[in-house]
CSV table of N, CA and C in Angstrom, one decimal:
chain,number,residue,atom,x,y,z
Q,1,MET,N,87.9,95.9,145.0
Q,1,MET,CA,89.0,95.1,144.5
Q,1,MET,C,89.2,95.4,143.0
Q,2,HIS,N,90.5,95.5,142.7
Q,2,HIS,CA,90.9,95.7,141.3
Q,2,HIS,C,92.0,94.9,140.9
Q,3,PHE,N,91.9,94.2,139.8
Q,3,PHE,CA,93.1,93.5,139.2
Q,3,PHE,C,93.0,93.7,137.7
Q,4,PRO,N,94.1,93.6,137.0
Q,4,PRO,CA,94.1,93.8,135.6
Q,4,PRO,C,93.3,92.7,134.8
Q,5,ILE,N,92.6,93.2,133.9
Q,5,ILE,CA,91.8,92.3,133.0
Q,5,ILE,C,92.4,92.4,131.6
Q,6,TRP,N,93.0,91.4,131.1
Q,6,TRP,CA,93.5,91.4,129.7
Q,6,TRP,C,92.6,90.5,128.9
Q,7,ILE,N,92.5,90.8,127.6
Q,7,ILE,CA,91.8,89.9,126.7
Q,7,ILE,C,92.8,89.5,125.6
Q,8,LYS,N,92.6,88.3,125.1
Q,8,LYS,CA,93.4,87.8,124.0
Q,8,LYS,C,92.4,87.7,122.8
Q,9,ILE,N,92.7,88.3,121.7
Q,9,ILE,CA,91.7,88.4,120.6
Q,9,ILE,C,92.4,87.9,119.3
Q,10,THR,N,91.7,87.2,118.5
Q,10,THR,CA,92.1,86.9,117.2
Q,10,THR,C,92.0,88.1,116.3
Q,11,CYS,N,93.0,88.4,115.5
Q,11,CYS,CA,92.9,89.6,114.7
Q,11,CYS,C,92.0,89.4,113.5
Q,12,SER,N,91.9,88.1,113.1
Q,12,SER,CA,91.1,87.7,111.9
Q,12,SER,C,91.0,86.1,112.0
Q,13,ASP,N,89.9,85.6,111.5
Q,13,ASP,CA,89.8,84.2,111.4
Q,13,ASP,C,90.5,83.6,110.1
Q,14,PHE,N,90.8,84.5,109.2
Q,14,PHE,CA,91.5,84.1,108.0
Q,14,PHE,C,90.7,83.1,107.1
Q,15,PHE,N,89.4,83.2,107.1
Q,15,PHE,CA,88.6,82.4,106.2
Q,15,PHE,C,87.3,83.2,105.9
Q,16,GLU,N,86.8,83.0,104.7
Q,16,GLU,CA,85.5,83.7,104.3
Q,16,GLU,C,84.4,83.4,105.3
Q,17,GLY,N,83.7,84.4,105.8
Q,17,GLY,CA,82.6,84.2,106.7
Q,17,GLY,C,83.1,84.3,108.2
Q,18,GLY,N,84.4,84.2,108.4
Q,18,GLY,CA,84.9,84.3,109.8
Q,18,GLY,C,85.0,85.7,110.2
Q,19,LEU,N,85.5,85.9,111.4
Q,19,LEU,CA,85.8,87.2,112.0
Q,19,LEU,C,86.8,88.0,111.2
Q,20,THR,N,86.5,89.2,110.8
Q,20,THR,CA,87.4,90.0,110.0
Q,20,THR,C,88.2,90.9,110.9
Q,21,PHE,N,89.3,91.5,110.4
Q,21,PHE,CA,90.0,92.4,111.2
Q,21,PHE,C,89.2,93.7,111.6
Q,22,ALA,N,88.4,94.2,110.7
Q,22,ALA,CA,87.5,95.3,111.0
Q,22,ALA,C,86.7,95.0,112.2
Q,23,GLU,N,86.1,93.8,112.3
Q,23,GLU,CA,85.3,93.4,113.4
Q,23,GLU,C,86.1,93.3,114.7
Q,24,SER,N,87.3,92.7,114.6
Q,24,SER,CA,88.2,92.6,115.7
Q,24,SER,C,88.6,94.0,116.3
Q,25,LEU,N,88.9,94.9,115.4
Q,25,LEU,CA,89.2,96.3,115.8
Q,25,LEU,C,88.1,96.9,116.5
Q,26,ASP,N,86.9,96.8,116.0
Q,26,ASP,CA,85.7,97.3,116.6
Q,26,ASP,C,85.5,96.7,118.0
Q,27,ILE,N,85.7,95.4,118.2
Q,27,ILE,CA,85.6,94.8,119.5
Q,27,ILE,C,86.7,95.3,120.4
Q,28,CYS,N,87.9,95.6,120.0
Q,28,CYS,CA,88.9,96.1,120.8
Q,28,CYS,C,88.5,97.5,121.3
Q,29,ARG,N,88.0,98.3,120.4
Q,29,ARG,CA,87.6,99.7,120.8
Q,29,ARG,C,86.5,99.6,121.8
Q,30,ARG,N,85.5,98.7,121.6
Q,30,ARG,CA,84.4,98.6,122.6
Q,30,ARG,C,84.9,98.1,124.0
Q,31,LEU,N,85.9,97.1,123.9
Q,31,LEU,CA,86.4,96.6,125.2
Q,31,LEU,C,87.2,97.7,125.9
Q,32,GLN,N,87.9,98.5,125.2
Q,32,GLN,CA,88.6,99.6,125.8
Q,32,GLN,C,87.6,100.5,126.5
Q,33,GLN,N,86.5,100.8,125.9
Q,33,GLN,CA,85.4,101.6,126.5
Q,33,GLN,C,84.9,101.0,127.8
Q,34,SER,N,84.9,99.7,127.8
Q,34,SER,CA,84.3,99.0,129.0
Q,34,SER,C,85.3,98.9,130.1
Q,35,GLY,N,86.6,99.3,129.9
Q,35,GLY,CA,87.5,99.3,131.0
Q,35,GLY,C,88.6,98.2,131.0
Q,36,ILE,N,88.7,97.5,129.9
Q,36,ILE,CA,89.7,96.5,129.8
Q,36,ILE,C,91.1,97.1,130.0
Q,37,ASP,N,92.0,96.3,130.6
Q,37,ASP,CA,93.4,96.9,130.9
Q,37,ASP,C,94.4,96.7,129.8
Q,38,ALA,N,94.3,95.6,129.0
Q,38,ALA,CA,95.3,95.3,128.0
Q,38,ALA,C,94.7,94.4,127.0
Q,39,ILE,N,95.3,94.3,125.8
Q,39,ILE,CA,94.8,93.5,124.7
Q,39,ILE,C,96.0,92.7,124.2
Q,40,GLU,N,95.9,91.4,124.0
Q,40,GLU,CA,96.9,90.6,123.3
Q,40,GLU,C,96.3,90.1,122.0
Q,41,VAL,N,97.0,90.4,120.9
Q,41,VAL,CA,96.6,90.1,119.6
Q,41,VAL,C,97.2,88.8,119.1
Q,42,SER,N,96.4,87.9,118.6
Q,42,SER,CA,96.8,86.6,118.1
Q,42,SER,C,96.0,86.4,116.8
Q,43,GLY,N,96.0,85.2,116.3
Q,43,GLY,CA,95.2,84.9,115.1
Q,43,GLY,C,94.9,83.5,115.0
Q,44,ASN,N,94.0,83.2,114.0
Q,44,ASN,CA,93.4,81.9,113.9
Q,44,ASN,C,94.0,81.2,112.7
Q,45,ILE,N,95.3,80.8,112.8
Q,45,ILE,CA,96.0,80.1,111.7
Q,45,ILE,C,96.7,78.9,112.3
Q,46,HIS,N,96.1,78.2,113.3
Q,46,HIS,CA,96.7,77.1,114.0
Q,46,HIS,C,97.2,76.0,113.0
Q,47,GLY,N,98.4,75.7,113.1
Q,47,GLY,CA,99.0,74.6,112.3
Q,47,GLY,C,99.3,74.9,110.9
Q,48,LYS,N,98.9,76.1,110.4
Q,48,LYS,CA,99.2,76.4,109.0
Q,48,LYS,C,99.9,77.7,108.8
Q,49,ALA,N,100.5,78.2,109.9
Q,49,ALA,CA,101.1,79.5,109.9
Q,49,ALA,C,102.2,79.6,108.8
Q,50,GLN,N,103.1,78.6,108.7
Q,50,GLN,CA,104.2,78.7,107.8
Q,50,GLN,C,103.7,78.8,106.3
Q,51,GLN,N,102.6,78.2,106.0
Q,51,GLN,CA,102.0,78.2,104.7
Q,51,GLN,C,101.4,79.6,104.4
Q,52,GLU,N,101.0,80.3,105.5
Q,52,GLU,CA,100.3,81.6,105.3
Q,52,GLU,C,101.2,82.8,105.2
Q,53,ILE,N,102.5,82.6,105.5
Q,53,ILE,CA,103.5,83.7,105.5
Q,53,ILE,C,103.5,84.3,104.1
Q,54,GLY,N,103.4,85.7,104.0
Q,54,GLY,CA,103.4,86.4,102.8
Q,54,GLY,C,102.0,86.6,102.2
Q,55,LEU,N,101.0,85.9,102.7
Q,55,LEU,CA,99.6,86.1,102.2
Q,55,LEU,C,99.0,87.3,102.8
Q,56,GLU,N,98.1,87.9,102.1
Q,56,GLU,CA,97.4,89.1,102.6
Q,56,GLU,C,96.0,88.8,103.0
Q,57,TRP,N,95.6,89.2,104.1
Q,57,TRP,CA,94.2,89.1,104.6
Q,57,TRP,C,93.8,90.4,105.2
Q,58,ASP,N,92.6,90.8,104.9
Q,58,ASP,CA,92.1,92.1,105.5
Q,58,ASP,C,93.0,93.2,105.4
Q,59,GLY,N,93.8,93.3,104.3
Q,59,GLY,CA,94.7,94.4,104.0
Q,59,GLY,C,96.0,94.4,104.8
Q,60,HIS,N,96.3,93.2,105.4
Q,60,HIS,CA,97.5,93.0,106.2
Q,60,HIS,C,98.3,91.8,105.7
Q,61,VAL,N,99.6,91.8,105.8
Q,61,VAL,CA,100.4,90.6,105.3
Q,61,VAL,C,100.8,89.8,106.6
Q,62,ILE,N,100.7,88.5,106.5
Q,62,ILE,CA,101.1,87.6,107.5
Q,62,ILE,C,102.6,87.5,107.4
Q,63,ARG,N,103.4,87.9,108.4
Q,63,ARG,CA,104.8,88.0,108.3
Q,63,ARG,C,105.6,86.9,109.1
Q,64,ASP,N,106.7,86.5,108.5
Q,64,ASP,CA,107.6,85.6,109.2
Q,64,ASP,C,108.2,86.4,110.3
Q,65,GLY,N,108.3,85.9,111.5
Q,65,GLY,CA,108.9,86.6,112.6
Q,65,GLY,C,107.9,87.6,113.2
Q,66,GLY,N,106.6,87.2,113.2
Q,66,GLY,CA,105.6,88.0,113.8
Q,66,GLY,C,104.3,88.0,112.9
Q,67,TYR,N,103.6,86.9,112.9
Q,67,TYR,CA,102.5,86.7,112.0
Q,67,TYR,C,101.5,87.9,112.0
Q,68,PHE,N,101.2,88.3,113.2
Q,68,PHE,CA,100.1,89.3,113.4
Q,68,PHE,C,100.6,90.7,113.7
Q,69,LEU,N,101.8,90.9,113.5
Q,69,LEU,CA,102.5,92.2,113.9
Q,69,LEU,C,101.8,93.4,113.3
Q,70,ASP,N,101.5,93.4,112.0
Q,70,ASP,CA,100.8,94.5,111.4
Q,70,ASP,C,99.4,94.8,111.9
Q,71,TYR,N,98.7,93.7,112.2
Q,71,TYR,CA,97.4,93.8,112.8
Q,71,TYR,C,97.5,94.5,114.2
Q,72,ALA,N,98.4,94.0,115.0
Q,72,ALA,CA,98.6,94.5,116.3
Q,72,ALA,C,99.0,96.0,116.3
Q,73,LYS,N,99.9,96.3,115.4
Q,73,LYS,CA,100.3,97.7,115.3
Q,73,LYS,C,99.1,98.6,115.0
Q,74,ASP,N,98.2,98.2,114.1
Q,74,ASP,CA,97.0,99.0,113.8
Q,74,ASP,C,96.1,99.1,115.1
Q,75,ILE,N,95.9,98.0,115.8
Q,75,ILE,CA,95.1,98.0,117.0
Q,75,ILE,C,95.7,99.0,118.0
Q,76,ALA,N,97.0,98.9,118.2
Q,76,ALA,CA,97.7,99.7,119.2
Q,76,ALA,C,97.6,101.2,118.8
Q,77,ASN,N,97.5,101.5,117.5
Q,77,ASN,CA,97.3,102.9,117.1
Q,77,ASN,C,95.9,103.4,117.3
Q,78,ALA,N,94.9,102.4,117.5
Q,78,ALA,CA,93.5,102.8,117.6
Q,78,ALA,C,93.0,102.8,119.0
Q,79,VAL,N,93.7,102.3,119.9
Q,79,VAL,CA,93.2,102.2,121.3
Q,79,VAL,C,94.2,102.9,122.3
Q,80,ARG,N,93.8,103.1,123.5
Q,80,ARG,CA,94.7,103.7,124.5
Q,80,ARG,C,95.2,102.8,125.5
Q,81,VAL,N,94.8,101.5,125.4
Q,81,VAL,CA,95.3,100.5,126.4
Q,81,VAL,C,96.5,99.8,125.8
Q,82,PRO,N,97.4,99.2,126.7
Q,82,PRO,CA,98.6,98.5,126.2
Q,82,PRO,C,98.1,97.3,125.3
Q,83,VAL,N,98.9,97.2,124.2
Q,83,VAL,CA,98.6,96.1,123.2
Q,83,VAL,C,99.8,95.3,123.1
Q,84,TYR,N,99.6,94.0,123.2
Q,84,TYR,CA,100.7,93.0,123.1
Q,84,TYR,C,100.4,92.1,121.8
Q,85,VAL,N,101.4,91.5,121.3
Q,85,VAL,CA,101.2,90.6,120.1
Q,85,VAL,C,101.9,89.3,120.4
Q,86,THR,N,101.3,88.2,119.8
Q,86,THR,CA,101.9,86.9,119.9
Q,86,THR,C,101.8,86.2,118.6
Q,87,GLY,N,102.6,85.2,118.3
Q,87,GLY,CA,102.5,84.4,117.1
Q,87,GLY,C,103.7,84.6,116.2
Q,88,GLY,N,104.5,83.6,116.1
Q,88,GLY,CA,105.6,83.5,115.1
Q,88,GLY,C,106.9,84.2,115.5
Q,89,PHE,N,107.0,84.7,116.7
Q,89,PHE,CA,108.2,85.4,117.1
Q,89,PHE,C,109.3,84.4,117.6
Q,90,LYS,N,110.5,84.5,117.2
Q,90,LYS,CA,111.6,83.7,117.8
Q,90,LYS,C,112.9,84.4,117.8
Q,91,ASP,N,113.0,85.5,117.1
Q,91,ASP,CA,114.3,86.3,117.0
Q,91,ASP,C,114.2,87.5,117.9
Q,92,PRO,N,115.1,87.6,118.9
Q,92,PRO,CA,115.0,88.7,119.9
Q,92,PRO,C,115.3,90.1,119.2
Q,93,ARG,N,116.1,90.0,118.1
Q,93,ARG,CA,116.4,91.3,117.4
Q,93,ARG,C,115.1,91.8,116.7
Q,94,GLN,N,114.4,90.9,116.1
Q,94,GLN,CA,113.2,91.3,115.4
Q,94,GLN,C,112.1,91.8,116.4
Q,95,MET,N,112.1,91.1,117.6
Q,95,MET,CA,111.2,91.5,118.6
Q,95,MET,C,111.5,92.9,119.1
Q,96,GLU,N,112.8,93.2,119.3
Q,96,GLU,CA,113.2,94.5,119.8
Q,96,GLU,C,112.8,95.6,118.7
Q,97,THR,N,113.1,95.3,117.5
Q,97,THR,CA,112.7,96.2,116.4
Q,97,THR,C,111.2,96.5,116.4
Q,98,ALA,N,110.4,95.4,116.5
Q,98,ALA,CA,109.0,95.6,116.5
Q,98,ALA,C,108.5,96.5,117.6
Q,99,LEU,N,109.1,96.4,118.8
Q,99,LEU,CA,108.7,97.2,119.9
Q,99,LEU,C,109.2,98.6,119.7
Q,100,LYS,N,110.4,98.8,119.2
Q,100,LYS,CA,110.9,100.2,119.1
Q,100,LYS,C,110.2,101.0,118.0
Q,101,THR,N,109.6,100.3,117.0
Q,101,THR,CA,109.0,101.0,115.9
Q,101,THR,C,107.5,101.0,115.9
Q,102,SER,N,107.0,100.8,117.1
Q,102,SER,CA,105.5,100.7,117.2
Q,102,SER,C,105.1,101.2,118.6
Q,103,LYS,N,103.8,101.2,118.8
Q,103,LYS,CA,103.2,101.5,120.1
Q,103,LYS,C,103.0,100.3,120.9
Q,104,LEU,N,103.4,99.1,120.5
Q,104,LEU,CA,103.2,97.9,121.2
Q,104,LEU,C,103.9,97.9,122.5
Q,105,ALA,N,103.2,97.3,123.5
Q,105,ALA,CA,103.7,97.2,124.9
Q,105,ALA,C,104.6,96.0,125.1
Q,106,GLY,N,104.4,95.0,124.3
Q,106,GLY,CA,105.2,93.8,124.5
Q,106,GLY,C,104.8,92.7,123.5
Q,107,ILE,N,105.6,91.6,123.7
Q,107,ILE,CA,105.4,90.4,122.8
Q,107,ILE,C,105.3,89.2,123.6
Q,108,GLY,N,104.3,88.3,123.3
Q,108,GLY,CA,104.1,87.1,124.0
Q,108,GLY,C,104.8,85.9,123.3
Q,109,LEU,N,105.3,85.0,124.1
Q,109,LEU,CA,105.9,83.8,123.5
Q,109,LEU,C,105.2,82.6,124.1
Q,110,SER,N,105.1,81.5,123.3
Q,110,SER,CA,104.5,80.3,123.8
Q,110,SER,C,105.4,79.1,123.3
Q,111,ARG,N,105.1,78.8,122.0
Q,111,ARG,CA,105.8,77.6,121.4
Q,111,ARG,C,107.3,77.7,121.5
Q,112,PRO,N,108.0,78.8,121.3
Q,112,PRO,CA,109.4,78.9,121.5
Q,112,PRO,C,109.9,78.5,122.9
Q,113,LEU,N,109.0,78.8,123.9
Q,113,LEU,CA,109.4,78.4,125.3
Q,113,LEU,C,109.1,76.9,125.5
Q,114,LEU,N,108.2,76.3,124.8
Q,114,LEU,CA,108.0,74.9,124.9
Q,114,LEU,C,109.2,74.1,124.3
Q,115,SER,N,109.7,74.7,123.2
Q,115,SER,CA,110.9,74.1,122.6
Q,115,SER,C,112.2,74.3,123.3
Q,116,GLU,N,112.3,75.4,124.0
Q,116,GLU,CA,113.5,75.8,124.7
Q,116,GLU,C,113.1,76.6,126.0
Q,117,PRO,N,112.9,75.8,127.1
Q,117,PRO,CA,112.4,76.4,128.3
Q,117,PRO,C,113.3,77.5,128.9
Q,118,ASP,N,114.6,77.4,128.6
Q,118,ASP,CA,115.6,78.4,129.2
Q,118,ASP,C,115.9,79.5,128.2
Q,119,LEU,N,115.0,79.7,127.2
Q,119,LEU,CA,115.2,80.7,126.1
Q,119,LEU,C,115.4,82.1,126.7
Q,120,VAL,N,114.6,82.6,127.6
Q,120,VAL,CA,114.7,83.9,128.1
Q,120,VAL,C,116.0,84.1,128.8
Q,121,HIS,N,116.4,83.1,129.6
Q,121,HIS,CA,117.7,83.1,130.3
Q,121,HIS,C,118.8,83.2,129.3
Q,122,ARG,N,118.8,82.4,128.2
Q,122,ARG,CA,119.8,82.5,127.2
Q,122,ARG,C,119.9,83.8,126.6
Q,123,TRP,N,118.8,84.4,126.2
Q,123,TRP,CA,118.8,85.8,125.7
Q,123,TRP,C,119.3,86.8,126.6
Q,124,ASN,N,119.0,86.7,127.9
Q,124,ASN,CA,119.5,87.6,128.9
Q,124,ASN,C,121.0,87.5,129.1
Q,125,GLN,N,121.6,86.4,128.8
Q,125,GLN,CA,123.0,86.2,128.8
Q,125,GLN,C,123.7,86.7,127.6
Q,126,GLY,N,122.9,87.3,126.7
Q,126,GLY,CA,123.5,87.9,125.5
Q,126,GLY,C,123.6,86.9,124.3
Q,127,LYS,N,123.2,85.7,124.5
Q,127,LYS,CA,123.2,84.7,123.4
Q,127,LYS,C,121.9,84.8,122.6
Q,128,LEU,N,122.0,85.6,121.6
Q,128,LEU,CA,120.8,86.1,120.9
Q,128,LEU,C,120.4,85.4,119.6
Q,129,GLN,N,120.8,84.1,119.5
Q,129,GLN,CA,120.4,83.3,118.4
Q,129,GLN,C,118.9,83.1,118.5
Q,130,PRO,N,118.2,83.1,117.4
Q,130,PRO,CA,116.7,82.8,117.4
Q,130,PRO,C,116.4,81.5,118.2
Q,131,ALA,N,115.2,81.5,118.7
Q,131,ALA,CA,114.7,80.2,119.3
Q,131,ALA,C,114.8,79.1,118.3
Q,132,ARG,N,115.0,77.9,118.8
Q,132,ARG,CA,115.1,76.7,117.8
Q,132,ARG,C,113.7,76.2,117.4
Q,133,CYS,N,112.6,76.8,117.9
Q,133,CYS,CA,111.3,76.4,117.5
Q,133,CYS,C,111.1,76.5,116.0
Q,134,VAL,N,110.5,75.5,115.4
Q,134,VAL,CA,110.3,75.5,113.9
Q,134,VAL,C,108.8,75.8,113.6
Q,135,HIS,N,108.0,76.2,114.6
Q,135,HIS,CA,106.6,76.5,114.4
Q,135,HIS,C,105.8,75.5,113.6
Q,136,CYS,N,106.0,74.2,114.0
Q,136,CYS,CA,105.3,73.2,113.3
Q,136,CYS,C,103.9,72.9,114.0
Q,137,SER,N,103.7,73.5,115.1
Q,137,SER,CA,102.4,73.3,115.9
Q,137,SER,C,102.1,71.9,116.3
Q,138,LYS,N,103.2,71.1,116.4
Q,138,LYS,CA,103.0,69.7,116.9
Q,138,LYS,C,103.1,69.6,118.4
Q,139,CYS,N,103.2,70.7,119.0
Q,139,CYS,CA,103.5,70.7,120.5
Q,139,CYS,C,102.2,70.5,121.3
Q,140,ARG,N,101.0,70.5,120.7
Q,140,ARG,CA,99.8,70.2,121.4
Q,140,ARG,C,99.4,68.8,121.2
Q,141,THR,N,99.6,68.0,122.3
Q,141,THR,CA,99.4,66.6,122.2
Q,141,THR,C,98.3,66.2,123.3
Q,142,PRO,N,97.8,65.0,123.1
Q,142,PRO,CA,96.9,64.5,124.2
Q,142,PRO,C,97.5,64.3,125.5
Q,143,GLU,N,98.9,64.2,125.5
Q,143,GLU,CA,99.6,64.1,126.8
Q,143,GLU,C,100.0,65.4,127.4
Q,144,GLY,N,99.6,66.5,126.7
Q,144,GLY,CA,100.0,67.9,127.2
Q,144,GLY,C,100.8,68.6,126.1
Q,145,ASN,N,101.1,69.8,126.5
Q,145,ASN,CA,101.9,70.7,125.5
Q,145,ASN,C,103.4,70.6,125.8
Q,146,TYR,N,104.1,70.1,124.8
Q,146,TYR,CA,105.6,70.1,124.8
Q,146,TYR,C,106.1,70.0,123.4
Q,147,CYS,N,107.3,70.3,123.2
Q,147,CYS,CA,107.9,70.2,121.9
Q,147,CYS,C,108.2,68.8,121.5
Q,148,THR,N,107.4,68.2,120.6
Q,148,THR,CA,107.6,66.9,120.2
Q,148,THR,C,108.9,66.7,119.3
Q,149,VAL,N,109.1,67.8,118.5
Q,149,VAL,CA,110.3,67.7,117.6
Q,149,VAL,C,111.6,67.6,118.3
Q,150,PHE,N,111.8,68.6,119.3
Q,150,PHE,CA,113.1,68.6,120.0
Q,150,PHE,C,113.2,67.6,121.1
Q,151,ALA,N,112.0,67.2,121.7
Q,151,ALA,CA,112.0,66.2,122.7
Q,151,ALA,C,112.6,64.9,122.2
Q,152,ALA,N,112.1,64.5,121.0
Q,152,ALA,CA,112.6,63.3,120.3
Q,152,ALA,C,114.0,63.4,119.9
Q,153,ARG,N,114.4,64.6,119.4
Q,153,ARG,CA,115.8,64.8,118.9
Q,153,ARG,C,116.7,64.8,120.1
Q,154,ASP,N,116.3,65.5,121.2
Q,154,ASP,CA,117.2,65.6,122.4
Q,154,ASP,C,117.3,64.2,123.1
Q,155,ALA,N,116.2,63.4,123.1
Q,155,ALA,CA,116.3,62.1,123.6
Q,155,ALA,C,117.2,61.2,122.8
Q,156,LYS,N,117.2,61.3,121.5
Q,156,LYS,CA,118.1,60.5,120.6
Q,156,LYS,C,119.5,60.9,120.9
Q,157,LYS,N,119.8,62.2,121.0
Q,157,LYS,CA,121.2,62.7,121.3
Q,157,LYS,C,121.6,62.1,122.6
Q,158,GLY,N,120.8,62.1,123.6
Q,158,GLY,CA,121.1,61.5,124.9
Q,158,GLY,C,121.4,60.0,124.9
Q,159,ALA,N,120.7,59.3,124.0
Q,159,ALA,CA,120.9,57.9,123.9
Q,159,ALA,C,122.2,57.6,123.2
Q,160,ASN,N,122.7,58.5,122.4
Q,160,ASN,CA,123.9,58.3,121.6
Q,160,ASN,C,125.2,58.7,122.3
Q,161,LYS,N,125.0,59.2,123.5
Q,161,LYS,CA,126.2,59.6,124.3
Q,161,LYS,C,127.0,58.5,124.8
């Protein structure tokens, strides 16, 4: 029996004493040798991503429109398995450019889809405005994962009709 095994790895813990990018890269190389089918690169900046944009960690800059893009590009250049990246993407044009200018196999989305469940459909219709997600990380609640910002705003709009 064979089925694809992907791993999702943090590119860095972004704090002193945490996992470094060099360690993550070494782990990715070792996992490739063990037969992993794909790697998804993420990062450990939960809830503080917007404050981290422009900062440099482990020789890489955290970018708006793809926090971990530079890290993922370096991993993709170092391994032979498909590499995906997630974190901070919401503009389809930026995503397309990232894919065309790198060896990345794809981009993962999460929070933008919580904010706008029909996002992919909208983009496929040619309506290429960025996702409305504001990357506030308030979508993880004790009641489950959903966009608290736009759920409240949309409910208020509905009440005002």
